């Protein structure tokens, strides 16, 4: 495998090398899976990309939103309590 | 007499033969069954070693380590350790982990332990708690390239740096990787002093680490301390209903602490309840540490993604502080390191930040600010868990 890769690096385009790497990985993975008995085939997919990106953005906005509301409420509580007796 | 000895030897021989035939049966099903179990027992031993010798989260890693050995004894399965419906660990798992009871009860104890005073006196620090959840969502995005979205969400929650939240979310989403997720969550929490400093040093200058922050030490009224857990529960319950139960149990524990009339309950929640649940949780979570479920390539991936989540959380917190500093005048700037404490691993993260502050300048005391951010991270991570759960459950149509 390394010999093939080396030859490719020396003689061919970078895209060919990438293809060879992908090919050699896909040849190796099923063997490993069979050896370990693991049923899940690890594959790289962009199928959920848009959904994940949506969760990423709305999730962060959601967390900031909730924390922002809590900050406002706590500040108001502090202001309301500032005239009262305080304890440490 | 000699007949008795012969009888005993015969029985003994039969037992030995029985053990060998059971081993042979297991090997017939899976060639590597025995070596895998040996590897798992070694992992259990490693967890026990890390807990005792390195003092890494011993309260959880030790029971988990022992549980790992217990569920991987070759013949113990049939003898009833994990046997569905009969095995002690199986029963405990269904009674406390599968229905999310243990993590929630543990949250009462954690809530009773946390003093929200530093963040109540300076509420704007909470924003860093939110920023430090970036790693969760980044990891979700990264994991979605390999795992189904609901599994990616379960894995991403390792970045909450909060064991009970990780277990809760993974269980709700019916994750098959709960063992690996729990190990990653607790191991990285223990490794915060190892993981965070290099990331912080890499992305901050010494000048930034030297920034001093004045601590005003404002007092907080008792009314605010009592209303805080109630108000947070209501807000979280309305805005993010999926986080209501988690935040509710956390805040219930805190209300017991702050109300001033339930000192004995508060003490029980902090010590007896938290300890009892931790013992049971640790050994029960090990139900998922059997060789078949744990020794997979995915486990290594999950451990790697968990590390990514912790690193990006850390970076997210202090990069956000650096961003805010762009708009603040000299003297009002934040020490960006306090953002890293938003990771929620309480109290290790705030200690790490404080120590790094002192390293840069021996008069730079950041502990109170970092603690404020750290407890905010606890709240923010639970909210992030709720948000993630909402998305995933909707996605699954539940």
Coordinates of C-alpha atoms in Angstrom, one line a residue:
Chain A
X1 CA 0.0 0.0 0.0
X2 CA 2.8 2.5 1.0
X3 CA 4.8 1.5 -2.1
X4 CA 1.8 2.3 -4.3
X5 CA 1.2 5.6 -2.5
X6 CA 4.9 6.6 -2.8
X7 CA 4.9 5.8 -6.5
X8 CA 1.8 7.8 -7.0
X9 CA 3.2 10.8 -5.1
X10 CA 6.3 10.7 -7.2
X11 CA 4.6 10.3 -10.5
X12 CA 1.0 11.3 -10.5
X13 CA -1.3 14.2 -9.6
X14 CA -2.5 14.8 -6.1
X15 CA -6.0 13.8 -6.9
X16 CA -4.8 10.3 -7.9
X17 CA -3.1 10.0 -4.6
X18 CA -6.3 10.9 -2.7
X19 CA -8.2 8.4 -4.8
X20 CA -5.6 5.7 -3.9
X21 CA -5.8 6.6 -0.2
X22 CA -9.6 6.4 -0.2
X23 CA -9.5 3.1 -2.1
X24 CA -7.0 1.6 0.3
X25 CA -9.0 2.7 3.4
X26 CA -12.2 1.3 1.9
X27 CA -10.3 -2.0 1.3
X28 CA -9.0 -2.1 4.9
X29 CA -12.1 -1.1 6.8
X30 CA -14.3 -4.1 6.0
X31 CA -11.5 -6.4 7.2
X32 CA -11.2 -4.5 10.4
X33 CA -14.9 -4.6 11.0
X34 CA -15.0 -8.3 10.3
X35 CA -12.2 -8.9 12.7
X36 CA -13.6 -6.9 15.6
X37 CA -17.2 -8.0 14.9
X38 CA -18.3 -4.4 14.9
X39 CA -21.4 -4.2 12.7
X40 CA -21.3 -0.5 12.0
X41 CA -19.5 0.5 8.8
X42 CA -17.9 3.9 9.4
X43 CA -18.6 6.0 6.5
X44 CA -18.2 9.7 5.8
X45 CA -21.5 11.3 4.9
X46 CA -22.7 14.8 4.3
X47 CA -26.3 13.7 4.3
X48 CA -27.0 15.5 7.6
X49 CA -24.8 18.5 7.0
X50 CA -27.6 21.1 6.5
X51 CA -29.6 19.8 9.5
X52 CA -26.5 19.7 11.7
X53 CA -25.5 23.2 10.7
X54 CA -29.0 24.4 11.5
X55 CA -28.8 22.8 15.0
X56 CA -25.4 24.3 15.4
X57 CA -26.6 27.9 14.7
X58 CA -30.0 27.7 16.4
X59 CA -28.6 25.8 19.3
X60 CA -26.0 28.4 20.1
X61 CA -28.5 31.2 19.6
X62 CA -30.9 29.4 21.9
X63 CA -28.3 29.0 24.7
X64 CA -27.4 32.7 24.4
X65 CA -31.0 33.7 24.4
X66 CA -31.9 31.7 27.6
X67 CA -28.7 32.9 29.4
X68 CA -29.5 36.5 28.2
X69 CA -32.9 36.3 29.7
X70 CA -31.5 34.9 33.0
X71 CA -28.9 37.7 33.1
X72 CA -31.6 40.3 32.7
X73 CA -33.8 38.8 35.4
X74 CA -30.9 38.4 37.8
X75 CA -29.9 42.0 37.2
X76 CA -33.4 43.1 37.9
X77 CA -33.6 41.0 41.1
X78 CA -30.3 42.5 42.2
X79 CA -31.6 46.0 41.6
X80 CA -34.9 45.3 43.4
X81 CA -33.0 43.8 46.3
X82 CA -30.3 46.6 46.4
X83 CA -32.3 48.8 48.8
X84 CA -33.1 45.9 51.1
X85 CA -31.0 44.3 53.9
X86 CA -28.2 42.3 52.3
X87 CA -26.3 39.3 53.5
X88 CA -23.0 38.0 52.2
Chain B
X1 CA -13.2 -41.7 53.2
X2 CA -11.4 -42.5 49.9
X3 CA -14.8 -42.6 48.2
X4 CA -15.5 -39.1 49.5
X5 CA -12.2 -37.9 48.2
X6 CA -12.8 -39.5 44.8
X7 CA -16.3 -38.0 44.7
X8 CA -14.9 -34.6 45.4
X9 CA -12.2 -34.9 42.8
X10 CA -14.8 -36.0 40.3
X11 CA -17.0 -33.0 41.0
X12 CA -14.0 -30.7 40.8
X13 CA -12.9 -32.2 37.5
X14 CA -16.4 -31.7 36.2
X15 CA -16.5 -28.1 37.2
X16 CA -13.1 -27.5 35.5
X17 CA -14.4 -29.2 32.4
X18 CA -17.5 -27.1 32.5
X19 CA -15.5 -23.9 32.6
X20 CA -13.4 -25.0 29.7
X21 CA -16.4 -26.1 27.6
X22 CA -18.1 -22.7 28.4
X23 CA -14.9 -20.9 27.2
X24 CA -14.9 -23.1 24.1
X25 CA -18.6 -22.2 23.5
X26 CA -17.8 -18.5 23.8
X27 CA -14.8 -18.8 21.4
X28 CA -17.0 -20.7 18.9
X29 CA -19.4 -17.7 18.8
X30 CA -16.6 -15.1 18.6
X31 CA -12.9 -16.1 18.1
X32 CA -11.8 -13.1 20.1
X33 CA -14.4 -13.3 22.9
X34 CA -11.9 -14.2 25.7
X35 CA -9.1 -11.8 24.6
X36 CA -11.7 -9.0 24.4
X37 CA -12.9 -9.7 27.9
X38 CA -9.3 -9.7 29.1
X39 CA -8.8 -6.3 27.4
X40 CA -12.0 -5.0 29.1
X41 CA -10.8 -6.2 32.5
X42 CA -7.5 -4.4 31.8
X43 CA -9.5 -1.2 31.0
X44 CA -11.4 -1.7 34.3
X45 CA -8.0 -2.0 36.1
X46 CA -6.8 1.1 34.3
X47 CA -9.8 3.1 35.5
X48 CA -9.2 1.9 39.1
X49 CA -5.5 2.8 38.8
X50 CA -6.4 6.3 37.5
X51 CA -8.9 6.8 40.3
X52 CA -6.6 5.7 43.1
X53 CA -3.1 6.6 41.9
X54 CA -3.8 9.7 39.9
X55 CA -6.9 10.9 41.9
X56 CA -8.9 11.3 38.6
X57 CA -12.6 11.6 39.4
X58 CA -12.2 8.6 41.8
X59 CA -15.8 8.8 43.0
X60 CA -17.0 7.6 39.5
X61 CA -14.0 6.1 37.8
X62 CA -13.4 3.6 40.6
X63 CA -17.0 2.1 40.7
X64 CA -16.9 2.1 36.9
X65 CA -13.6 0.3 36.8
X66 CA -14.8 -2.3 39.2
X67 CA -18.1 -2.7 37.4
X68 CA -16.2 -3.1 34.1
X69 CA -14.3 -6.0 35.5
X70 CA -17.5 -7.5 37.0
X71 CA -19.5 -7.4 33.7
X72 CA -16.6 -8.9 31.8
X73 CA -16.0 -12.0 33.8
X74 CA -16.4 -14.7 31.2
X75 CA -18.9 -16.8 33.1
X76 CA -20.5 -14.2 35.2
X77 CA -23.1 -13.3 32.6
X78 CA -24.8 -16.6 32.9
X79 CA -24.4 -16.6 36.6
X80 CA -26.7 -13.5 36.7
X81 CA -24.6 -10.3 36.7
X82 CA -26.2 -8.9 33.6
X83 CA -28.8 -11.5 32.7
X84 CA -31.9 -9.7 31.4
X85 CA -34.6 -9.6 34.1
X86 CA -32.4 -11.3 36.7
X87 CA -28.9 -9.8 36.8
X88 CA -28.3 -7.4 39.6
X89 CA -26.6 -4.8 37.4
X90 CA -29.3 -5.3 34.7
X91 CA -32.0 -4.5 37.3
X92 CA -30.1 -1.5 38.7
X93 CA -29.5 -0.2 35.2
X94 CA -33.2 -0.3 34.4
X95 CA -34.1 1.2 37.7
X96 CA -31.8 4.1 37.6
X97 CA -30.0 4.8 34.3
X98 CA -32.4 3.7 31.6
X99 CA -35.2 5.8 33.1
X100 CA -32.7 8.7 33.9
X101 CA -33.5 8.6 37.6
X102 CA -29.9 8.4 38.9
X103 CA -28.5 11.4 36.9
X104 CA -31.5 13.5 38.1
X105 CA -31.1 12.6 41.7
X106 CA -27.4 13.4 41.5
X107 CA -28.3 16.8 40.2
X108 CA -30.1 17.6 43.4
X109 CA -26.9 16.9 45.2
X110 CA -24.9 19.0 42.8
X111 CA -27.4 21.9 43.0
X112 CA -27.0 21.8 46.8
X113 CA -23.2 22.0 46.5
X114 CA -23.1 25.0 44.2
X115 CA -22.9 28.5 45.5
X116 CA -24.2 30.8 42.8
X117 CA -23.1 33.9 44.8
X118 CA -20.2 34.9 42.5
X119 CA -22.4 34.9 39.4
X120 CA -25.3 36.5 41.1
X121 CA -23.1 39.4 42.2
X122 CA -21.9 39.8 38.6
X123 CA -24.5 38.3 36.3
X124 CA -22.9 39.4 33.1
X125 CA -20.3 36.7 33.6
X126 CA -23.0 34.2 32.7
X127 CA -22.5 35.1 29.0
X128 CA -19.2 33.2 29.1
X129 CA -21.0 30.1 30.3
X130 CA -23.1 30.3 27.2
X131 CA -20.1 30.9 24.9
X132 CA -18.2 27.9 26.3
X133 CA -20.9 25.6 25.0
X134 CA -19.6 26.2 21.5
X135 CA -17.7 22.9 21.6
X136 CA -21.0 20.9 22.0
X137 CA -22.5 22.3 18.8
X138 CA -19.2 22.2 16.9
X139 CA -18.8 18.5 17.9
X140 CA -22.4 17.8 16.9
X141 CA -21.5 19.2 13.5
X142 CA -18.3 17.2 13.2
X143 CA -19.9 14.0 14.5
X144 CA -22.7 14.3 12.0
X145 CA -20.3 13.5 9.2
X146 CA -19.9 10.0 10.7
X147 CA -22.8 9.2 13.0
X148 CA -26.6 9.5 12.6
X149 CA -27.7 12.9 14.0
X150 CA -29.2 11.6 17.2
X151 CA -26.0 9.7 18.0
X152 CA -24.0 12.8 17.0
X153 CA -26.1 14.7 19.6
X154 CA -25.4 12.1 22.3
X155 CA -21.7 12.3 21.6
X156 CA -21.6 16.1 21.4
X157 CA -23.0 16.4 24.8
X158 CA -19.7 15.1 26.2
X159 CA -18.7 18.8 25.7
X160 CA -21.2 19.7 28.5
X161 CA -18.4 18.5 30.8
X162 CA -21.1 17.3 33.1
X163 CA -21.6 13.6 33.7
X164 CA -25.2 13.5 34.7
X165 CA -26.2 15.7 31.7
X166 CA -24.3 13.4 29.3
X167 CA -25.9 10.3 30.7
X168 CA -29.4 11.9 30.7
X169 CA -29.2 13.1 27.1
X170 CA -27.6 9.8 25.8
X171 CA -30.2 7.7 27.6
X172 CA -33.1 9.9 26.3
X173 CA -31.8 9.5 22.8
X174 CA -31.4 5.7 23.3
X175 CA -27.7 5.9 22.4
X176 CA -25.9 2.6 22.0
X177 CA -22.6 4.3 22.9
X178 CA -23.6 5.3 26.4
X179 CA -20.7 3.5 28.0
X180 CA -18.1 5.2 25.8
X181 CA -19.9 8.6 26.3
X182 CA -19.9 8.3 30.1
X183 CA -16.2 7.2 30.2
X184 CA -15.3 10.1 27.9
X185 CA -17.4 12.7 29.9
X186 CA -15.9 11.7 33.2
X187 CA -12.4 11.1 32.1
X188 CA -12.1 14.5 30.3
X189 CA -13.6 16.2 33.3
X190 CA -10.8 14.7 35.4
X191 CA -8.3 15.7 32.7
X192 CA -9.4 19.4 32.6
X193 CA -6.1 20.4 34.3
X194 CA -4.2 18.6 31.6
X195 CA -6.4 19.5 28.6
X196 CA -7.1 23.2 29.2
X197 CA -3.7 24.8 30.0
X198 CA -2.0 24.1 26.7
X199 CA -5.1 25.2 24.7
X200 CA -5.3 28.4 26.7
X201 CA -1.5 29.1 26.4
X202 CA -1.6 28.4 22.7
X203 CA -4.4 30.9 22.0
X204 CA -3.6 33.7 24.5
X205 CA -0.6 36.0 24.9
X206 CA 1.1 36.4 28.2
X207 CA -0.1 40.0 28.2
X208 CA -3.7 38.8 28.0
X209 CA -3.1 36.3 30.7
X210 CA -1.8 39.1 32.9
X211 CA -5.0 41.2 32.6
X212 CA -6.2 41.9 36.2
X213 CA -9.9 42.0 36.9
X214 CA -11.2 44.0 39.9
X215 CA -13.4 42.0 42.2
X216 CA -16.0 44.1 43.8
X217 CA -17.4 41.4 46.0
X218 CA -21.0 42.8 45.9
X219 CA -23.2 41.2 48.4
X220 CA -26.3 39.3 47.2
X221 CA -29.6 39.6 49.0
X222 CA -31.1 36.4 50.4
X223 CA -34.2 37.1 48.4
X224 CA -32.2 37.0 45.2
X225 CA -30.5 33.8 46.2
X226 CA -33.9 32.2 46.9
X227 CA -35.6 33.5 43.8
X228 CA -32.7 32.6 41.5
X229 CA -33.3 28.8 41.3
X230 CA -37.1 29.4 41.0
X231 CA -36.7 32.0 38.2
X232 CA -34.1 29.9 36.3
X233 CA -36.4 26.9 36.4
X234 CA -39.3 28.9 35.1
X235 CA -37.3 30.5 32.3
X236 CA -35.7 27.3 31.2
X237 CA -39.0 25.4 31.4
X238 CA -40.7 27.9 29.2
X239 CA -37.9 28.6 26.6
X240 CA -36.4 25.1 26.6
X241 CA -38.9 22.6 28.0
X242 CA -36.6 19.6 27.4
X243 CA -34.1 21.1 29.9
X244 CA -36.8 21.7 32.5
X245 CA -36.4 18.4 34.3
X246 CA -32.5 18.7 34.4
X247 CA -32.4 22.3 35.4
X248 CA -35.4 21.8 37.8
X249 CA -33.6 19.1 39.8
X250 CA -30.4 21.2 39.8
X251 CA -32.2 24.2 41.0
X252 CA -34.3 22.3 43.5
X253 CA -31.0 21.2 45.2
X254 CA -29.9 24.8 45.1
X255 CA -33.1 26.1 46.6
X256 CA -32.7 23.6 49.5
X257 CA -29.3 25.1 50.1
X258 CA -30.3 28.7 49.9
X259 CA -33.7 28.7 51.6
X260 CA -32.0 28.6 55.1
X261 CA -34.6 26.4 56.7
X262 CA -33.5 23.0 55.3
X263 CA -29.9 22.8 56.4
X264 CA -30.1 19.1 57.3
X265 CA -31.7 18.3 53.9
X266 CA -29.1 20.4 52.1
X267 CA -26.3 18.5 53.9
X268 CA -28.0 15.2 53.1
X269 CA -28.3 16.1 49.5
X270 CA -24.7 17.3 49.3
X271 CA -23.2 14.3 51.0
X272 CA -25.4 11.2 51.5
X273 CA -27.6 11.5 48.5
X274 CA -24.8 12.5 46.1
X275 CA -22.4 9.8 47.4
X276 CA -25.1 7.1 47.3
X277 CA -26.2 7.8 43.8
X278 CA -22.6 8.2 42.6
X279 CA -21.8 4.7 43.9
X280 CA -24.8 3.1 42.2
X281 CA -24.4 5.2 39.0
X282 CA -20.8 4.2 38.6
X283 CA -21.2 0.5 38.9
X284 CA -24.4 0.5 36.9
X285 CA -23.1 2.5 34.0
X286 CA -20.5 -0.2 33.7
X287 CA -23.3 -2.4 32.3
X288 CA -22.5 -0.8 29.0
X289 CA -18.8 -1.5 29.4
X290 CA -19.1 -5.1 28.2
X291 CA -16.6 -6.2 25.5
X292 CA -19.2 -6.5 22.8
X293 CA -20.5 -3.0 23.2
X294 CA -17.3 -1.2 24.1
X295 CA -14.5 -2.6 22.0
X296 CA -15.4 -1.0 18.7
X297 CA -13.8 1.5 16.5
X298 CA -16.6 3.9 17.3
X299 CA -15.5 4.0 20.9
X300 CA -12.1 5.5 19.8
X301 CA -13.9 7.9 17.6
X302 CA -16.2 9.0 20.5
X303 CA -13.2 9.5 22.8
X304 CA -11.6 11.6 20.1
X305 CA -14.7 13.7 19.5
X306 CA -15.1 14.1 23.2
X307 CA -11.6 15.6 23.4
X308 CA -12.5 17.9 20.5
X309 CA -15.6 19.1 22.3
X310 CA -13.6 19.9 25.5
X311 CA -10.9 21.8 23.4
X312 CA -13.4 23.8 21.4
X313 CA -15.4 24.6 24.5
X314 CA -12.3 26.0 26.1
X315 CA -11.4 27.9 23.0
X316 CA -15.0 29.2 22.5
X317 CA -15.1 30.6 26.0
X318 CA -11.9 32.6 25.9
X319 CA -12.2 33.6 22.2
X320 CA -15.5 35.1 23.0
X321 CA -13.9 37.1 25.9
X322 CA -11.2 38.3 23.5
X323 CA -14.0 39.4 21.1
X324 CA -15.7 41.3 23.8
X325 CA -12.4 43.0 24.8
X326 CA -12.3 44.6 21.3
X327 CA -15.1 46.8 22.4
X328 CA -14.1 47.5 26.0
X329 CA -11.9 50.3 27.2
X330 CA -8.5 49.6 29.0
X331 CA -9.1 48.8 32.6
X332 CA -12.6 47.3 31.9
X333 CA -11.3 44.4 29.8
X334 CA -11.9 40.7 30.8
X335 CA -9.0 38.4 31.3
X336 CA -9.9 36.0 28.4
X337 CA -8.9 33.0 30.5
X338 CA -12.1 33.3 32.6
X339 CA -14.0 32.4 29.4
X340 CA -12.4 29.0 29.5
X341 CA -13.9 28.3 32.9
X342 CA -17.4 28.3 31.3
X343 CA -16.7 24.7 30.4
X344 CA -18.7 23.7 33.5
X345 CA -16.3 21.1 34.9
X346 CA -16.8 22.5 38.4
X347 CA -14.6 23.4 40.2
X348 CA -11.5 22.2 38.3
X349 CA -11.8 24.6 35.5
X350 CA -11.9 27.7 37.7
X351 CA -8.9 26.4 39.6
X352 CA -7.0 25.9 36.4
X353 CA -7.8 29.5 35.2
X354 CA -6.8 30.9 38.6
X355 CA -3.5 29.0 38.6
X356 CA -2.7 30.2 35.1
X357 CA -3.5 33.8 36.1
X358 CA -1.1 33.5 39.0
X359 CA 1.5 31.9 36.8
X360 CA 1.4 35.0 34.5
X361 CA 1.3 37.5 37.4
X362 CA 1.6 36.4 41.0
X363 CA -0.8 39.1 42.0
X364 CA -3.5 38.2 39.5
X365 CA -6.3 36.6 41.5
X366 CA -9.0 35.3 39.1
X367 CA -10.6 32.7 41.3
X368 CA -13.9 34.5 42.1
X369 CA -14.5 35.6 38.5
X370 CA -13.6 32.1 37.2
X371 CA -15.9 30.5 39.7
X372 CA -18.7 32.7 38.6
X373 CA -18.2 31.7 35.0
X374 CA -17.7 28.1 36.0
X375 CA -21.1 27.8 37.8
X376 CA -22.7 29.7 34.9
X377 CA -21.3 27.0 32.7
X378 CA -23.1 24.4 34.8
X379 CA -26.4 26.1 34.1
X380 CA -25.6 26.8 30.4
X381 CA -24.5 23.2 29.8
X382 CA -27.8 21.9 31.1
X383 CA -29.6 24.3 28.9
X384 CA -27.5 23.3 25.9
X385 CA -28.3 19.7 26.7
X386 CA -32.0 20.5 26.7
X387 CA -31.8 22.4 23.4
X388 CA -29.9 19.5 21.8
X389 CA -32.5 17.1 23.2
X390 CA -35.3 19.1 21.7
X391 CA -33.8 19.1 18.3
X392 CA -33.0 15.4 18.4
X393 CA -36.3 14.3 19.7
X394 CA -38.1 16.4 17.1
X395 CA -35.9 14.9 14.5
X396 CA -36.7 11.4 15.6
X397 CA -40.4 12.3 15.7
X398 CA -40.8 11.6 19.4

